[in-house]
């Protein structure tokens, strides 16, 4: 069982034009920086990207948008990105906006072998258009389908050679959900450790969900909104 | 006199109860955190995956892996817990979050809320707002009573695309505290020095005013 | 916010006759021993118990069966229990058998605010009788409802004063799922620690789901099937 | 000569491939773990919540918190991971487990399986069997060809209440290896010294026998 790849270029090299890929992260937090850079370099096109956000103009998925590699974004929030806006308005880019919790749960559903889920999010709004609704115990729910993605690309803090993953802080976000949901799941980690290093009680994503893993490098981990408080005076 | 945004946040903070788990939206709602009474244990939930959100970090202590739903750098507190986004919205959907405070562009007299989309303008997305309004037990809207053109944001029905239907329970503006009751805005409190007439004039939807509306207390 | 109770007796004292309660554990592994003992002492009757198993004759839920406190068991496997069998055959006890994965997922659904889930388990069997089926992508699924329990009673390894829980090894099983699913969740822990002691990245059940917590005592942690291998000879 | 239960397990172990995640049921399936070829990386899943199940513990090292789905004390291996039962069946339902081996009372020629209930006898429950058979990509049944009364367990249709429909892919008995193909049992291999006639005689369902059925190799 060899899941360890040497680098991002090898891990993503079979991703073909027209693929549907999930990319972990919330904003710029916990995004698979190495794989995004490799996809940009590789020039894979016509991608459908499922990711909560679309990056900023010069980082994250924004880098793929700059190269016009993305055909469609499925996201909950796509602000902070001028090139995204330009492509959307010019009709080059298609976007499907999905409530954040629905996005997360549709990933989980795929990983848990559930074909669809019921959620109240979006009932009575334009998100509900064309969707089946159903009343349970007096409350209205939408039927939302599990995602079907060719690849899930996630970023973890630590991972081992068997693909077990541990995330750090809020960089966890969508990563474990997408890791479960991809037909092929590619994980980049800040620290790749030998099997047996991670505490089995503290693994967030069991290795069964991960097909490829590699030690990432040169993480920039850009901060989108640097907010600080003043040191209290003595 | 009309409240400023800090006072709106301060008034909303009076709605907190000991042991509440609270989700605060972006903008004025975020400011509520500054006014939590010291004698109350209130735990803030950030829907990107954190319970027990602390204040902004000290300069030099920012961590790119530790942000809130507004993508701002934050800190944790003793007893915090991280989780994935499915569990985060799971706890929201199952009603474990006691109070959600969020901003709005429009609220209707039956509690509909619109806060995510303006036709003709670039749509940035609903983020977690639709999940929050569809699920929260108790939703307070923090907003200005009127829009920049001076038009009422408290309407008989929303003109903008909805975020959720029949979900808002209470509204705190710079002028008033109002509750949604039987398809109307029921006036509960006035801002200090603000007249019922001014509130009436700036409320387009059905307004219920009983006698002796008290001023807000701070 | 005071979630800490002094002991099991106080934590369960408001559980009334006729309540529906979930009890964590798989077999005798990870069961809330202290709460079961307190319920036996308290004599609460007519209980509907949702638990993967029903204990053995002299331990676990078996102790409550001996006292005829259980009206109905909702479980996936109820072997190894002569008193259970006697009550079932005599009609004193009602039992609803639910596939194990369905049981787990119906707990999760309750904790995640999903009114129902789709699962293929039981399609074409008597488990499907009277249930709605639906075809997604050529495969048949059953619609199964989220559980609705008055109380969830779980056992964790460590917990803090805010209700955050960490489980050990396979004693995790149904505990975190039921912890999310109860209207009121009661957690007993082997070690109660101050808030801030547990690593926030390693909490299995965030405290928001837990209403009452107490330091358990005198854990027997009985082993149902002691299997060992021989020390290799030198 | 007919196989014993250890040889059945040994023959099933030949179906393993490098990198397989495997769920082994109670009884003969459990024995398969003893015959995993040393050159293969095979990881065992235990549906109560463990990936990477190791052997039984040494005497004195049993841990009540560490058991398998048969409630036996076990150990972990380097790279093991624990998880809750919803995730465990989630990975089963989503097809991440490559192979499931389980016992059966009856199998029909279209792949139906019955292994949880005998009318008139105390029913202990299906445990995780219904989830496993409904979801696994690849199911091998390990069982005796006939029941204690000598009646065939390979039937045209099951007489006992079903555990799952059209799910079994392969069957290994003390006499034969058979595959479910187009609504029939296709004979793949004979136990050493066992004749096709004996297999034919003990198989009640439709049996496909091509020429030159090889003996199992060990």
mmCIF file of N, CA and C in Angstrom, chain B residues 62-151:
data_model
loop_
_atom_site.group_PDB
_atom_site.id
_atom_site.type_symbol
_atom_site.label_atom_id
_atom_site.label_comp_id
_atom_site.label_asym_id
_atom_site.label_seq_id
_atom_site.Cartn_x
_atom_site.Cartn_y
_atom_site.Cartn_z
ATOM 1 N N UNK B 62 -0.924 36.504 15.655
ATOM 2 C CA UNK B 62 -1.928 36.050 14.694
ATOM 3 C C UNK B 62 -1.522 34.686 14.145
ATOM 4 N N UNK B 63 -2.513 33.838 13.921
ATOM 5 C CA UNK B 63 -2.267 32.497 13.394
ATOM 6 C C UNK B 63 -3.192 32.304 12.194
ATOM 7 N N UNK B 64 -2.596 32.044 11.044
ATOM 8 C CA UNK B 64 -3.389 31.888 9.811
ATOM 9 C C UNK B 64 -4.379 30.732 9.914
ATOM 10 N N UNK B 65 -4.114 29.787 10.804
ATOM 11 C CA UNK B 65 -5.002 28.632 10.962
ATOM 12 C C UNK B 65 -6.145 28.902 11.932
ATOM 13 N N UNK B 66 -6.219 30.116 12.453
ATOM 14 C CA UNK B 66 -7.219 30.386 13.488
ATOM 15 C C UNK B 66 -7.981 31.666 13.150
ATOM 16 N N UNK B 67 -9.085 31.482 12.431
ATOM 17 C CA UNK B 67 -9.882 32.635 11.997
ATOM 18 C C UNK B 67 -11.352 32.396 12.330
ATOM 19 N N UNK B 68 -12.130 33.479 12.272
ATOM 20 C CA UNK B 68 -13.575 33.334 12.482
ATOM 21 C C UNK B 68 -14.296 33.317 11.134
ATOM 22 N N UNK B 69 -15.617 33.295 11.184
ATOM 23 C CA UNK B 69 -16.395 33.176 9.949
ATOM 24 C C UNK B 69 -16.282 34.427 9.086
ATOM 25 N N UNK B 70 -15.800 35.532 9.681
ATOM 26 C CA UNK B 70 -15.536 36.738 8.911
ATOM 27 C C UNK B 70 -14.112 36.769 8.373
ATOM 28 N N UNK B 71 -13.393 35.656 8.567
ATOM 29 C CA UNK B 71 -12.009 35.485 8.110
ATOM 30 C C UNK B 71 -11.020 36.351 8.865
ATOM 31 N N UNK B 72 -11.423 36.854 10.025
ATOM 32 C CA UNK B 72 -10.532 37.637 10.878
ATOM 33 C C UNK B 72 -9.731 36.713 11.788
ATOM 34 N N UNK B 73 -8.488 37.105 12.060
ATOM 35 C CA UNK B 73 -7.698 36.333 13.020
ATOM 36 C C UNK B 73 -8.305 36.487 14.413
ATOM 37 N N UNK B 74 -8.379 35.381 15.126
ATOM 38 C CA UNK B 74 -8.969 35.379 16.472
ATOM 39 C C UNK B 74 -8.130 34.518 17.414
ATOM 40 N N UNK B 75 -8.675 34.259 18.594
ATOM 41 C CA UNK B 75 -8.013 33.382 19.559
ATOM 42 C C UNK B 75 -9.046 32.399 20.121
ATOM 43 N N UNK B 76 -8.555 31.447 20.878
ATOM 44 C CA UNK B 76 -9.465 30.544 21.585
ATOM 45 C C UNK B 76 -9.518 30.938 23.054
ATOM 46 N N UNK B 77 -10.391 30.286 23.790
ATOM 47 C CA UNK B 77 -10.505 30.482 25.226
ATOM 48 C C UNK B 77 -10.397 29.112 25.893
ATOM 49 N N UNK B 78 -10.132 29.072 27.189
ATOM 50 C CA UNK B 78 -10.102 27.750 27.841
ATOM 51 C C UNK B 78 -11.433 27.019 27.633
ATOM 52 N N UNK B 79 -11.367 25.788 27.158
ATOM 53 C CA UNK B 79 -12.590 25.017 26.911
ATOM 54 C C UNK B 79 -13.109 25.130 25.487
ATOM 55 N N UNK B 80 -12.330 25.750 24.615
ATOM 56 C CA UNK B 80 -12.726 25.808 23.203
ATOM 57 C C UNK B 80 -12.699 24.426 22.564
ATOM 58 N N UNK B 81 -13.395 24.294 21.456
ATOM 59 C CA UNK B 81 -13.336 23.057 20.673
ATOM 60 C C UNK B 81 -13.447 23.392 19.194
ATOM 61 N N UNK B 82 -12.649 22.701 18.396
ATOM 62 C CA UNK B 82 -12.714 22.827 16.940
ATOM 63 C C UNK B 82 -13.481 21.635 16.355
ATOM 64 N N UNK B 83 -14.108 21.868 15.222
ATOM 65 C CA UNK B 83 -14.833 20.789 14.542
ATOM 66 C C UNK B 83 -14.973 21.161 13.081
ATOM 67 N N UNK B 84 -15.439 20.204 12.274
ATOM 68 C CA UNK B 84 -15.575 20.474 10.847
ATOM 69 C C UNK B 84 -16.874 21.235 10.571
ATOM 70 N N UNK B 85 -17.023 21.685 9.338
ATOM 71 C CA UNK B 85 -18.153 22.537 8.985
ATOM 72 C C UNK B 85 -19.485 21.796 8.981
ATOM 73 N N UNK B 86 -19.465 20.501 8.774
ATOM 74 C CA UNK B 86 -20.728 19.744 8.813
ATOM 75 C C UNK B 86 -21.244 19.666 10.240
ATOM 76 N N UNK B 87 -20.355 19.386 11.186
ATOM 77 C CA UNK B 87 -20.781 19.374 12.580
ATOM 78 C C UNK B 87 -21.207 20.774 13.004
ATOM 79 N N UNK B 88 -20.496 21.777 12.517
ATOM 80 C CA UNK B 88 -20.825 23.153 12.888
ATOM 81 C C UNK B 88 -22.259 23.499 12.500
ATOM 82 N N UNK B 89 -22.620 23.201 11.270
ATOM 83 C CA UNK B 89 -23.988 23.488 10.844
ATOM 84 C C UNK B 89 -24.948 22.451 11.394
ATOM 85 N N UNK B 90 -24.441 21.288 11.751
ATOM 86 C CA UNK B 90 -25.266 20.311 12.448
ATOM 87 C C UNK B 90 -25.762 20.859 13.771
ATOM 88 N N UNK B 91 -24.861 21.489 14.522
ATOM 89 C CA UNK B 91 -25.304 22.029 15.820
ATOM 90 C C UNK B 91 -26.221 23.224 15.620
ATOM 91 N N UNK B 92 -26.037 23.942 14.535
ATOM 92 C CA UNK B 92 -26.951 25.055 14.222
ATOM 93 C C UNK B 92 -28.329 24.492 13.849
ATOM 94 N N UNK B 93 -28.354 23.522 12.953
ATOM 95 C CA UNK B 93 -29.635 22.968 12.502
ATOM 96 C C UNK B 93 -30.406 22.284 13.615
ATOM 97 N N UNK B 94 -29.667 21.644 14.532
ATOM 98 C CA UNK B 94 -30.373 20.901 15.585
ATOM 99 C C UNK B 94 -30.753 21.794 16.756
ATOM 100 N N UNK B 95 -30.568 23.091 16.606
ATOM 101 C CA UNK B 95 -31.077 24.017 17.612
ATOM 102 C C UNK B 95 -30.229 24.134 18.861
ATOM 103 N N UNK B 96 -28.963 23.736 18.782
ATOM 104 C CA UNK B 96 -28.103 23.819 19.960
ATOM 105 C C UNK B 96 -27.582 25.244 20.177
ATOM 106 N N UNK B 97 -27.584 26.048 19.124
ATOM 107 C CA UNK B 97 -27.166 27.445 19.264
ATOM 108 C C UNK B 97 -28.382 28.237 19.757
ATOM 109 N N UNK B 98 -28.233 28.896 20.896
ATOM 110 C CA UNK B 98 -29.386 29.523 21.541
ATOM 111 C C UNK B 98 -29.804 30.828 20.884
ATOM 112 N N UNK B 99 -28.856 31.520 20.308
ATOM 113 C CA UNK B 99 -29.171 32.837 19.750
ATOM 114 C C UNK B 99 -28.256 33.127 18.570
ATOM 115 N N UNK B 100 -28.869 33.647 17.511
ATOM 116 C CA UNK B 100 -28.118 34.089 16.341
ATOM 117 C C UNK B 100 -28.415 35.571 16.134
ATOM 118 N N UNK B 101 -27.353 36.341 15.964
ATOM 119 C CA UNK B 101 -27.527 37.776 15.710
ATOM 120 C C UNK B 101 -26.956 38.043 14.324
ATOM 121 N N UNK B 102 -27.751 38.665 13.464
ATOM 122 C CA UNK B 102 -27.196 38.959 12.149
ATOM 123 C C UNK B 102 -27.787 40.228 11.568
ATOM 124 N N UNK B 103 -27.101 40.749 10.579
ATOM 125 C CA UNK B 103 -27.545 41.965 9.910
ATOM 126 C C UNK B 103 -28.572 41.645 8.833
ATOM 127 N N UNK B 104 -29.235 42.680 8.314
ATOM 128 C CA UNK B 104 -30.221 42.457 7.258
ATOM 129 C C UNK B 104 -30.364 43.704 6.405
ATOM 130 N N UNK B 105 -30.749 43.480 5.166
ATOM 131 C CA UNK B 105 -31.108 44.595 4.296
ATOM 132 C C UNK B 105 -32.586 44.926 4.457
ATOM 133 N N UNK B 106 -33.400 43.913 4.638
ATOM 134 C CA UNK B 106 -34.840 44.088 4.821
ATOM 135 C C UNK B 106 -35.374 42.997 5.746
ATOM 136 N N UNK B 107 -36.387 43.360 6.522
ATOM 137 C CA UNK B 107 -37.137 42.378 7.310
ATOM 138 C C UNK B 107 -38.619 42.662 7.077
ATOM 139 N N UNK B 108 -39.399 41.610 6.936
ATOM 140 C CA UNK B 108 -40.833 41.835 6.749
ATOM 141 C C UNK B 108 -41.589 41.585 8.042
ATOM 142 N N UNK B 109 -42.827 42.041 8.053
ATOM 143 C CA UNK B 109 -43.647 41.968 9.275
ATOM 144 C C UNK B 109 -43.969 40.530 9.687
ATOM 145 N N UNK B 110 -43.782 39.572 8.784
ATOM 146 C CA UNK B 110 -43.980 38.172 9.207
ATOM 147 C C UNK B 110 -42.650 37.465 9.513
ATOM 148 N N UNK B 111 -41.564 38.251 9.556
ATOM 149 C CA UNK B 111 -40.284 37.680 9.960
ATOM 150 C C UNK B 111 -39.404 37.201 8.828
ATOM 151 N N UNK B 112 -39.818 37.441 7.585
ATOM 152 C CA UNK B 112 -38.916 37.121 6.462
ATOM 153 C C UNK B 112 -37.697 38.031 6.530
ATOM 154 N N UNK B 113 -36.581 37.528 6.050
ATOM 155 C CA UNK B 113 -35.357 38.329 6.056
ATOM 156 C C UNK B 113 -34.673 38.255 4.685
ATOM 157 N N UNK B 114 -34.148 39.404 4.256
ATOM 158 C CA UNK B 114 -33.362 39.460 3.012
ATOM 159 C C UNK B 114 -32.034 40.109 3.363
ATOM 160 N N UNK B 115 -30.966 39.396 3.143
ATOM 161 C CA UNK B 115 -29.659 39.991 3.465
ATOM 162 C C UNK B 115 -28.513 39.439 2.619
ATOM 163 N N UNK B 116 -28.832 38.910 1.429
ATOM 164 C CA UNK B 116 -27.710 38.292 0.699
ATOM 165 C C UNK B 116 -27.577 38.724 -0.747
ATOM 166 N N UNK B 117 -28.565 39.362 -1.312
ATOM 167 C CA UNK B 117 -28.517 39.559 -2.756
ATOM 168 C C UNK B 117 -29.279 40.812 -3.148
ATOM 169 N N UNK B 118 -28.671 41.622 -4.000
ATOM 170 C CA UNK B 118 -29.353 42.764 -4.584
ATOM 171 C C UNK B 118 -29.351 42.568 -6.100
ATOM 172 N N UNK B 119 -30.534 42.375 -6.673
ATOM 173 C CA UNK B 119 -30.580 42.142 -8.124
ATOM 174 C C UNK B 119 -29.838 43.241 -8.870
ATOM 175 N N UNK B 120 -29.042 42.840 -9.851
ATOM 176 C CA UNK B 120 -28.288 43.816 -10.632
ATOM 177 C C UNK B 120 -26.903 44.080 -10.087
ATOM 178 N N UNK B 121 -26.683 43.701 -8.838
ATOM 179 C CA UNK B 121 -25.343 43.842 -8.280
ATOM 180 C C UNK B 121 -24.662 42.484 -8.242
ATOM 181 N N UNK B 122 -23.340 42.491 -8.252
ATOM 182 C CA UNK B 122 -22.572 41.252 -8.116
ATOM 183 C C UNK B 122 -23.005 40.533 -6.839
ATOM 184 N N UNK B 123 -23.353 39.261 -6.999
ATOM 185 C CA UNK B 123 -23.787 38.474 -5.851
ATOM 186 C C UNK B 123 -22.591 37.732 -5.273
ATOM 187 N N UNK B 124 -22.318 37.970 -4.019
ATOM 188 C CA UNK B 124 -21.146 37.331 -3.413
ATOM 189 C C UNK B 124 -21.467 35.979 -2.794
ATOM 190 N N UNK B 125 -22.734 35.754 -2.527
ATOM 191 C CA UNK B 125 -23.109 34.465 -1.958
ATOM 192 C C UNK B 125 -23.734 34.607 -0.589
ATOM 193 N N UNK B 126 -24.416 33.563 -0.177
ATOM 194 C CA UNK B 126 -25.131 33.612 1.097
ATOM 195 C C UNK B 126 -24.282 33.110 2.255
ATOM 196 N N UNK B 127 -23.115 32.531 1.972
ATOM 197 C CA UNK B 127 -22.327 31.963 3.065
ATOM 198 C C UNK B 127 -23.210 31.073 3.921
ATOM 199 N N UNK B 128 -23.113 31.237 5.244
ATOM 200 C CA UNK B 128 -23.904 30.407 6.144
ATOM 201 C C UNK B 128 -25.231 31.030 6.550
ATOM 202 N N UNK B 129 -25.573 32.179 5.954
ATOM 203 C CA UNK B 129 -26.754 32.908 6.441
ATOM 204 C C UNK B 129 -28.051 32.123 6.275
ATOM 205 N N UNK B 130 -28.206 31.441 5.149
ATOM 206 C CA UNK B 130 -29.459 30.702 4.937
ATOM 207 C C UNK B 130 -29.612 29.550 5.914
ATOM 208 N N UNK B 131 -28.501 28.900 6.216
ATOM 209 C CA UNK B 131 -28.542 27.815 7.209
ATOM 210 C C UNK B 131 -28.911 28.374 8.579
ATOM 211 N N UNK B 132 -28.276 29.493 8.923
ATOM 212 C CA UNK B 132 -28.505 30.074 10.240
ATOM 213 C C UNK B 132 -29.965 30.502 10.406
ATOM 214 N N UNK B 133 -30.497 31.227 9.426
ATOM 215 C CA UNK B 133 -31.862 31.739 9.619
ATOM 216 C C UNK B 133 -32.899 30.618 9.546
ATOM 217 N N UNK B 134 -32.585 29.560 8.811
ATOM 218 C CA UNK B 134 -33.558 28.468 8.678
ATOM 219 C C UNK B 134 -33.615 27.609 9.931
ATOM 220 N N UNK B 135 -32.606 27.711 10.783
ATOM 221 C CA UNK B 135 -32.466 26.733 11.858
ATOM 222 C C UNK B 135 -32.463 27.329 13.258
ATOM 223 N N UNK B 136 -31.984 28.561 13.386
ATOM 224 C CA UNK B 136 -31.793 29.097 14.738
ATOM 225 C C UNK B 136 -33.127 29.218 15.452
ATOM 226 N N UNK B 137 -33.117 28.914 16.742
ATOM 227 C CA UNK B 137 -34.323 29.012 17.555
ATOM 228 C C UNK B 137 -34.728 30.459 17.727
ATOM 229 N N UNK B 138 -33.711 31.309 17.778
ATOM 230 C CA UNK B 138 -33.915 32.669 18.246
ATOM 231 C C UNK B 138 -32.998 33.574 17.437
ATOM 232 N N UNK B 139 -33.609 34.378 16.571
ATOM 233 C CA UNK B 139 -32.824 35.227 15.691
ATOM 234 C C UNK B 139 -33.116 36.691 15.974
ATOM 235 N N UNK B 140 -32.069 37.441 16.243
ATOM 236 C CA UNK B 140 -32.191 38.891 16.408
ATOM 237 C C UNK B 140 -31.482 39.554 15.237
ATOM 238 N N UNK B 141 -32.173 40.471 14.607
ATOM 239 C CA UNK B 141 -31.562 41.230 13.526
ATOM 240 C C UNK B 141 -31.057 42.562 14.077
ATOM 241 N N UNK B 142 -29.809 42.866 13.742
ATOM 242 C CA UNK B 142 -29.213 44.161 14.090
ATOM 243 C C UNK B 142 -29.078 44.939 12.789
ATOM 244 N N UNK B 143 -29.776 46.060 12.698
ATOM 245 C CA UNK B 143 -29.664 46.842 11.452
ATOM 246 C C UNK B 143 -30.141 48.267 11.671
ATOM 247 N N UNK B 144 -29.875 49.112 10.683
ATOM 248 C CA UNK B 144 -30.416 50.460 10.703
ATOM 249 C C UNK B 144 -31.896 50.378 10.324
ATOM 250 N N UNK B 145 -32.660 51.313 10.829
ATOM 251 C CA UNK B 145 -34.101 51.286 10.593
ATOM 252 C C UNK B 145 -34.417 51.601 9.126
ATOM 253 N N UNK B 146 -33.558 52.424 8.524
ATOM 254 C CA UNK B 146 -33.790 52.817 7.127
ATOM 255 C C UNK B 146 -32.512 52.599 6.321
ATOM 256 N N UNK B 147 -32.677 52.543 5.003
ATOM 257 C CA UNK B 147 -31.502 52.392 4.152
ATOM 258 C C UNK B 147 -30.896 53.766 3.842
ATOM 259 N N UNK B 148 -29.756 53.809 3.168
ATOM 260 C CA UNK B 148 -29.114 55.116 2.922
ATOM 261 C C UNK B 148 -30.024 56.117 2.195
ATOM 262 N N UNK B 149 -30.998 55.626 1.450
ATOM 263 C CA UNK B 149 -31.941 56.555 0.794
ATOM 264 C C UNK B 149 -33.039 57.035 1.737
ATOM 265 N N UNK B 150 -33.033 56.544 2.971
ATOM 266 C CA UNK B 150 -34.057 56.960 3.918
ATOM 267 C C UNK B 150 -35.304 56.099 3.875
ATOM 268 N N UNK B 151 -35.267 55.015 3.084
ATOM 269 C CA UNK B 151 -36.445 54.147 3.001
ATOM 270 C C UNK B 151 -36.437 53.105 4.122
#
